[in-house]
Amino acid sequence: MNARLVAMALAMFLFANILLFAGAAGAEASVSTEIVDTGYRPWTHGFSFQNFGDPEVYYGIDLGAVLGSDFHDEIFRHTGHCYGMASASVDDFLANRTPADQPIDEAMPCIDRIQTDQSFYYIAEYARFPFGGKALDNRAEYEKIIERLKSGKPAVIGVYYSAGGHPGHAVVAYRADVGENETRISVYDPNLPPAMYPYVEAPLTAVYYLKNGSFQYDNGQPFDQVRLNDLDASGIAAGRALAASLASLPGALLFLLLMRRFPPGL
């Protein structure tokens, strides 16, 4: 009888410890995490074709040599149509359209229009330097991005490398997994269409570190600064007006000299 009671007690002890261990493991695996998901998905709402660049030489003139590489990269975007593709894909998502079904010839008019608007916007932004220029604040921009995602709208974000060496880039942030120490931001990168990257199996992510405010994204090139990339109508209009005023040769030369002498900030 005593042996039977001992066996039962031992069995209950082992069972209780198994339950305790399972509960502890479950609690550890389910650390409180906030998930902010807009429903955007790269394989449906991203474009099927890859971002591509424009010619670097126009009418025999190397714009990079004349204007300086930073100005050229941001204004003329010869490095690609990343912003136009990112912004157009978000517009299509909000209108319940699927960019993945669009061939490139149908998608390009909208992408080019948005890319041109961005060019004018950057002209105005560069002209405001040094009064309007300021360094990026990852922490402040992160808060804006999370707020945008919580509204249900994917965020077009610009990513940059503080050490220079390559131009900025634009991606779509569509989901944020907020942990205790870091937030993993799922993105669609126009340089990597679904045919080239397995978004379903391994979401492409940028990481924001909550404690020190640092940011990391790498698509083959490293980026450590981020901002919410919004264009406003007044900035676009100002850029158009400034571009028109620089149509004269003296005005254009003066502007180019100023840009070479005082390179704009990020």
mmCIF file of C-alpha atoms in Angstrom:
data_model
loop_
_atom_site.group_PDB
_atom_site.id
_atom_site.type_symbol
_atom_site.label_atom_id
_atom_site.label_comp_id
_atom_site.label_asym_id
_atom_site.label_seq_id
_atom_site.Cartn_x
_atom_site.Cartn_y
_atom_site.Cartn_z
ATOM 1 C CA MET A 1 0.000 0.000 0.000
ATOM 2 C CA ASN A 2 2.776 2.389 0.947
ATOM 3 C CA ALA A 3 4.636 1.599 -2.264
ATOM 4 C CA ARG A 4 1.510 2.393 -4.255
ATOM 5 C CA LEU A 5 1.054 5.764 -2.516
ATOM 6 C CA VAL A 6 4.691 6.628 -3.073
ATOM 7 C CA ALA A 7 4.364 5.788 -6.762
ATOM 8 C CA MET A 8 1.221 7.938 -7.073
ATOM 9 C CA ALA A 9 2.863 10.847 -5.272
ATOM 10 C CA LEU A 10 5.919 10.588 -7.495
ATOM 11 C CA ALA A 11 3.747 10.520 -10.603
ATOM 12 C CA MET A 12 1.797 13.603 -9.445
ATOM 13 C CA PHE A 13 5.063 15.389 -8.650
ATOM 14 C CA LEU A 14 6.435 14.660 -12.103
ATOM 15 C CA PHE A 15 3.168 15.703 -13.769
ATOM 16 C CA ALA A 16 3.051 18.956 -11.814
ATOM 17 C CA ASN A 17 6.627 19.756 -12.793
ATOM 18 C CA ILE A 18 5.882 19.013 -16.433
ATOM 19 C CA LEU A 19 2.947 21.445 -16.313
ATOM 20 C CA LEU A 20 5.080 24.053 -14.549
ATOM 21 C CA PHE A 21 7.857 23.714 -17.128
ATOM 22 C CA ALA A 22 5.414 23.904 -20.012
ATOM 23 C CA GLY A 23 3.801 27.004 -18.548
ATOM 24 C CA ALA A 24 7.154 28.699 -18.048
ATOM 25 C CA ALA A 25 8.258 27.859 -21.575
ATOM 26 C CA GLY A 26 5.004 29.164 -22.966
ATOM 27 C CA ALA A 27 5.305 32.392 -21.015
ATOM 28 C CA GLU A 28 8.857 32.878 -22.276
ATOM 29 C CA ALA A 29 7.837 32.244 -25.878
ATOM 30 C CA SER A 30 4.934 34.679 -25.702
ATOM 31 C CA VAL A 31 6.737 37.763 -24.418
ATOM 32 C CA SER A 32 4.317 40.655 -24.776
ATOM 33 C CA THR A 33 4.717 42.002 -28.310
ATOM 34 C CA GLU A 34 2.652 44.600 -30.103
ATOM 35 C CA ILE A 35 2.000 43.829 -33.747
ATOM 36 C CA VAL A 36 0.947 46.675 -36.023
ATOM 37 C CA ASP A 37 -0.111 45.260 -39.393
ATOM 38 C CA THR A 38 -1.693 47.237 -42.254
ATOM 39 C CA GLY A 39 -2.545 44.188 -44.377
ATOM 40 C CA TYR A 40 -0.231 45.278 -47.196
ATOM 41 C CA ARG A 41 1.735 42.361 -48.662
ATOM 42 C CA PRO A 42 4.687 42.719 -51.088
ATOM 43 C CA TRP A 43 3.715 39.691 -53.193
ATOM 44 C CA THR A 44 0.306 41.251 -53.873
ATOM 45 C CA HIS A 45 0.788 44.993 -53.475
ATOM 46 C CA GLY A 46 4.375 45.324 -54.690
ATOM 47 C CA PHE A 47 5.288 45.526 -58.368
ATOM 48 C CA SER A 48 6.373 42.424 -60.248
ATOM 49 C CA PHE A 49 9.281 44.243 -61.921
ATOM 50 C CA GLN A 50 12.512 45.511 -60.408
ATOM 51 C CA ASN A 51 13.427 49.136 -59.778
ATOM 52 C CA PHE A 52 15.561 50.496 -62.601
ATOM 53 C CA GLY A 53 17.617 53.605 -63.251
ATOM 54 C CA ASP A 54 17.604 56.474 -65.687
ATOM 55 C CA PRO A 55 20.527 57.411 -67.927
ATOM 56 C CA GLU A 56 23.274 59.326 -66.169
ATOM 57 C CA VAL A 57 24.089 61.391 -69.265
ATOM 58 C CA TYR A 58 21.590 63.819 -70.796
ATOM 59 C CA TYR A 59 22.336 65.395 -74.195
ATOM 60 C CA GLY A 60 26.012 64.597 -73.734
ATOM 61 C CA ILE A 61 26.185 66.192 -70.262
ATOM 62 C CA ASP A 62 27.208 64.102 -67.265
ATOM 63 C CA LEU A 63 24.856 65.468 -64.613
ATOM 64 C CA GLY A 64 26.788 63.807 -61.817
ATOM 65 C CA ALA A 65 29.930 65.684 -62.793
ATOM 66 C CA VAL A 66 28.117 69.009 -63.204
ATOM 67 C CA LEU A 67 25.822 68.949 -60.195
ATOM 68 C CA GLY A 68 27.670 66.735 -57.762
ATOM 69 C CA SER A 69 26.709 63.148 -57.049
ATOM 70 C CA ASP A 70 24.570 63.787 -53.955
ATOM 71 C CA PHE A 71 22.456 66.440 -55.651
ATOM 72 C CA HIS A 72 22.117 64.319 -58.765
ATOM 73 C CA ASP A 73 21.126 61.188 -56.867
ATOM 74 C CA GLU A 74 18.410 62.910 -54.858
ATOM 75 C CA ILE A 75 17.002 65.262 -57.515
ATOM 76 C CA PHE A 76 17.278 63.327 -60.748
ATOM 77 C CA ARG A 77 17.162 59.874 -59.154
ATOM 78 C CA HIS A 78 19.250 58.238 -61.853
ATOM 79 C CA THR A 79 19.784 55.482 -59.326
ATOM 80 C CA GLY A 80 16.187 54.385 -59.810
ATOM 81 C CA HIS A 81 12.468 54.904 -59.393
ATOM 82 C CA CYS A 82 12.319 53.579 -55.832
ATOM 83 C CA TYR A 83 10.198 56.398 -54.403
ATOM 84 C CA GLY A 84 7.775 56.391 -57.319
ATOM 85 C CA MET A 85 7.327 52.624 -57.098
ATOM 86 C CA ALA A 86 6.956 52.616 -53.308
ATOM 87 C CA SER A 87 4.451 55.471 -53.267
ATOM 88 C CA ALA A 88 2.442 54.141 -56.230
ATOM 89 C CA SER A 89 2.166 50.718 -54.602
ATOM 90 C CA VAL A 90 0.760 52.290 -51.421
ATOM 91 C CA ASP A 91 -1.732 54.339 -53.464
ATOM 92 C CA ASP A 92 -2.847 51.164 -55.244
ATOM 93 C CA PHE A 93 -3.171 49.295 -51.937
ATOM 94 C CA LEU A 94 -5.410 52.020 -50.507
ATOM 95 C CA ALA A 95 -7.519 51.932 -53.687
ATOM 96 C CA ASN A 96 -7.830 48.116 -53.519
ATOM 97 C CA ARG A 97 -5.759 47.646 -56.665
ATOM 98 C CA THR A 98 -3.049 45.005 -57.040
ATOM 99 C CA PRO A 99 0.183 46.378 -58.546
ATOM 100 C CA ALA A 100 1.542 42.841 -58.894
ATOM 101 C CA ASP A 101 -0.866 42.386 -61.827
ATOM 102 C CA GLN A 102 0.292 45.528 -63.645
ATOM 103 C CA PRO A 103 2.797 45.251 -66.494
ATOM 104 C CA ILE A 104 5.561 47.821 -66.443
ATOM 105 C CA ASP A 105 4.218 49.868 -69.385
ATOM 106 C CA GLU A 106 0.896 50.408 -67.588
ATOM 107 C CA ALA A 107 2.476 51.232 -64.238
ATOM 108 C CA MET A 108 5.187 53.640 -65.399
ATOM 109 C CA PRO A 109 3.089 56.780 -66.128
ATOM 110 C CA CYS A 110 1.959 56.935 -62.493
ATOM 111 C CA ILE A 111 5.403 56.023 -61.164
ATOM 112 C CA ASP A 112 7.070 58.690 -63.331
ATOM 113 C CA ARG A 113 4.593 61.348 -62.204
ATOM 114 C CA ILE A 114 5.262 60.609 -58.540
ATOM 115 C CA GLN A 115 9.015 60.465 -59.146
ATOM 116 C CA THR A 116 8.886 63.867 -60.882
ATOM 117 C CA ASP A 117 6.948 65.346 -57.966
ATOM 118 C CA GLN A 118 9.639 64.031 -55.630
ATOM 119 C CA SER A 119 12.324 65.655 -57.768
ATOM 120 C CA PHE A 120 10.659 69.066 -57.500
ATOM 121 C CA TYR A 121 10.111 68.574 -53.775
ATOM 122 C CA TYR A 122 13.810 67.862 -53.264
ATOM 123 C CA ILE A 123 14.772 70.915 -55.320
ATOM 124 C CA ALA A 124 12.833 73.055 -52.834
ATOM 125 C CA GLU A 125 14.311 71.160 -49.887
ATOM 126 C CA TYR A 126 17.869 71.616 -51.121
ATOM 127 C CA ALA A 127 17.287 75.312 -51.747
ATOM 128 C CA ARG A 128 16.280 75.797 -48.102
ATOM 129 C CA PHE A 129 19.756 74.767 -46.887
ATOM 130 C CA PRO A 130 21.216 75.771 -44.499
ATOM 131 C CA PHE A 131 18.079 77.229 -42.930
ATOM 132 C CA GLY A 132 15.738 74.343 -43.668
ATOM 133 C CA GLY A 133 18.258 71.523 -43.564
ATOM 134 C CA LYS A 134 18.542 69.363 -40.469
ATOM 135 C CA ALA A 135 19.985 66.041 -39.452
ATOM 136 C CA LEU A 136 17.661 63.071 -39.267
ATOM 137 C CA ASP A 137 16.333 61.998 -35.872
ATOM 138 C CA ASN A 138 15.693 58.247 -36.003
ATOM 139 C CA ARG A 139 13.675 58.274 -32.790
ATOM 140 C CA ALA A 140 11.294 61.017 -33.933
ATOM 141 C CA GLU A 141 10.911 59.455 -37.377
ATOM 142 C CA TYR A 142 10.247 56.024 -35.852
ATOM 143 C CA GLU A 143 7.355 57.452 -33.846
ATOM 144 C CA LYS A 144 5.887 58.963 -37.027
ATOM 145 C CA ILE A 145 6.220 55.660 -38.861
ATOM 146 C CA ILE A 146 4.487 53.686 -36.101
ATOM 147 C CA GLU A 147 1.710 56.276 -35.945
ATOM 148 C CA ARG A 148 1.224 55.962 -39.703
ATOM 149 C CA LEU A 149 1.055 52.157 -39.523
ATOM 150 C CA LYS A 150 -1.451 52.321 -36.671
ATOM 151 C CA SER A 151 -3.701 54.415 -38.918
ATOM 152 C CA GLY A 152 -3.867 51.409 -41.265
ATOM 153 C CA LYS A 153 -1.752 53.024 -43.974
ATOM 154 C CA PRO A 154 1.627 51.645 -45.069
ATOM 155 C CA ALA A 155 4.463 54.154 -44.742
ATOM 156 C CA VAL A 156 6.844 55.110 -47.527
ATOM 157 C CA ILE A 157 10.145 55.577 -45.732
ATOM 158 C CA GLY A 158 13.464 56.948 -46.891
ATOM 159 C CA VAL A 159 16.584 55.145 -45.694
ATOM 160 C CA TYR A 160 20.055 56.696 -45.750
ATOM 161 C CA TYR A 161 23.637 55.894 -44.814
ATOM 162 C CA SER A 162 25.220 58.455 -42.510
ATOM 163 C CA ALA A 163 28.739 57.745 -43.779
ATOM 164 C CA GLY A 164 27.730 58.422 -47.381
ATOM 165 C CA GLY A 165 29.053 56.428 -50.294
ATOM 166 C CA HIS A 166 25.683 55.551 -51.795
ATOM 167 C CA PRO A 167 22.424 57.472 -52.261
ATOM 168 C CA GLY A 168 19.253 57.213 -50.237
ATOM 169 C CA HIS A 169 16.570 54.667 -51.012
ATOM 170 C CA ALA A 170 12.809 54.317 -50.506
ATOM 171 C CA VAL A 171 10.890 51.277 -49.251
ATOM 172 C CA VAL A 172 7.379 50.566 -47.967
ATOM 173 C CA ALA A 173 6.986 49.779 -44.258
ATOM 174 C CA TYR A 174 3.805 47.754 -43.799
ATOM 175 C CA ARG A 175 4.098 45.911 -40.475
ATOM 176 C CA ALA A 176 5.888 46.439 -37.159
ATOM 177 C CA ASP A 177 6.609 43.763 -34.558
ATOM 178 C CA VAL A 178 7.384 45.674 -31.381
ATOM 179 C CA GLY A 179 9.437 43.807 -28.787
ATOM 180 C CA GLU A 180 10.995 44.844 -25.503
ATOM 181 C CA ASN A 181 14.288 45.971 -27.023
ATOM 182 C CA GLU A 182 13.696 46.338 -30.731
ATOM 183 C CA THR A 183 11.066 46.742 -33.405
ATOM 184 C CA ARG A 184 11.275 44.712 -36.580
ATOM 185 C CA ILE A 185 9.723 46.635 -39.459
ATOM 186 C CA SER A 186 8.643 44.527 -42.439
ATOM 187 C CA VAL A 187 9.273 46.292 -45.742
ATOM 188 C CA TYR A 188 8.737 45.976 -49.484
ATOM 189 C CA ASP A 189 11.876 46.997 -51.365
ATOM 190 C CA PRO A 190 11.385 48.010 -55.037
ATOM 191 C CA ASN A 191 14.906 46.732 -55.727
ATOM 192 C CA LEU A 192 13.738 43.244 -54.732
ATOM 193 C CA PRO A 193 10.469 42.199 -56.431
ATOM 194 C CA PRO A 194 8.760 39.038 -55.153
ATOM 195 C CA ALA A 195 10.334 37.013 -57.965
ATOM 196 C CA MET A 196 13.768 37.851 -56.532
ATOM 197 C CA TYR A 197 13.077 37.688 -52.794
ATOM 198 C CA PRO A 198 10.975 35.184 -50.745
ATOM 199 C CA TYR A 199 8.814 37.705 -48.856
ATOM 200 C CA VAL A 200 6.324 35.013 -47.789
ATOM 201 C CA GLU A 201 8.882 32.719 -46.188
ATOM 202 C CA ALA A 202 11.287 35.358 -44.854
ATOM 203 C CA PRO A 203 9.906 38.908 -44.571
ATOM 204 C CA LEU A 204 12.461 41.581 -45.400
ATOM 205 C CA THR A 205 12.942 43.677 -42.274
ATOM 206 C CA ALA A 206 14.554 46.817 -40.955
ATOM 207 C CA VAL A 207 15.354 46.989 -37.245
ATOM 208 C CA TYR A 208 14.859 49.924 -34.890
ATOM 209 C CA TYR A 209 16.507 49.594 -31.468
ATOM 210 C CA LEU A 210 14.252 51.099 -28.821
ATOM 211 C CA LYS A 211 16.867 51.825 -26.159
ATOM 212 C CA ASN A 212 19.423 53.778 -28.150
ATOM 213 C CA GLY A 213 17.347 54.913 -31.134
ATOM 214 C CA SER A 214 19.608 53.312 -33.730
ATOM 215 C CA PHE A 215 18.305 51.942 -37.028
ATOM 216 C CA GLN A 216 19.576 49.273 -39.420
ATOM 217 C CA TYR A 217 18.487 48.147 -42.858
ATOM 218 C CA ASP A 218 20.521 46.264 -45.444
ATOM 219 C CA ASN A 219 19.479 45.244 -48.947
ATOM 220 C CA GLY A 220 23.036 44.677 -50.086
ATOM 221 C CA GLN A 221 23.903 48.221 -49.031
ATOM 222 C CA PRO A 222 23.786 49.369 -45.399
ATOM 223 C CA PHE A 223 21.480 52.136 -44.164
ATOM 224 C CA ASP A 224 21.409 53.558 -40.640
ATOM 225 C CA GLN A 225 19.064 56.546 -40.871
ATOM 226 C CA VAL A 226 15.357 56.676 -41.604
ATOM 227 C CA ARG A 227 12.565 59.149 -42.126
ATOM 228 C CA LEU A 228 8.898 59.114 -43.060
ATOM 229 C CA ASN A 229 8.971 60.152 -46.710
ATOM 230 C CA ASP A 230 5.966 62.392 -47.285
ATOM 231 C CA LEU A 231 5.616 64.949 -50.061
ATOM 232 C CA ASP A 232 3.364 67.953 -49.591
ATOM 233 C CA ALA A 233 1.768 69.948 -52.382
ATOM 234 C CA SER A 234 3.300 73.245 -51.260
ATOM 235 C CA GLY A 235 6.822 71.790 -51.372
ATOM 236 C CA ILE A 236 6.258 70.385 -54.860
ATOM 237 C CA ALA A 237 4.883 73.734 -56.060
ATOM 238 C CA ALA A 238 7.843 75.585 -54.545
ATOM 239 C CA GLY A 239 10.245 73.241 -56.308
ATOM 240 C CA ARG A 240 8.502 73.773 -59.643
ATOM 241 C CA ALA A 241 8.663 77.541 -59.213
ATOM 242 C CA LEU A 242 12.323 77.422 -58.263
ATOM 243 C CA ALA A 243 13.147 75.177 -61.209
ATOM 244 C CA ALA A 244 11.390 77.604 -63.544
ATOM 245 C CA SER A 245 13.309 80.554 -62.098
ATOM 246 C CA LEU A 246 16.568 78.705 -62.705
ATOM 247 C CA ALA A 247 15.792 78.199 -66.369
ATOM 248 C CA SER A 248 17.904 81.214 -67.235
ATOM 249 C CA LEU A 249 21.607 80.463 -67.605
ATOM 250 C CA PRO A 250 22.819 82.964 -64.942
ATOM 251 C CA GLY A 251 20.330 81.643 -62.402
ATOM 252 C CA ALA A 252 21.233 78.037 -63.113
ATOM 253 C CA LEU A 253 24.964 78.719 -62.834
ATOM 254 C CA LEU A 254 24.509 80.557 -59.537
ATOM 255 C CA PHE A 255 22.436 77.736 -58.101
ATOM 256 C CA LEU A 256 24.955 75.114 -59.200
ATOM 257 C CA LEU A 257 27.815 77.062 -57.658
ATOM 258 C CA LEU A 258 25.938 77.363 -54.373
ATOM 259 C CA MET A 259 25.170 73.652 -54.345
ATOM 260 C CA ARG A 260 28.811 72.794 -54.967
ATOM 261 C CA ARG A 261 30.010 75.250 -52.322
ATOM 262 C CA PHE A 262 27.414 74.361 -49.673
ATOM 263 C CA PRO A 263 26.327 70.731 -50.085
ATOM 264 C CA PRO A 264 22.875 70.127 -48.604
ATOM 265 C CA GLY A 265 22.255 68.079 -45.511
ATOM 266 C CA LEU A 266 20.105 64.995 -45.401
#
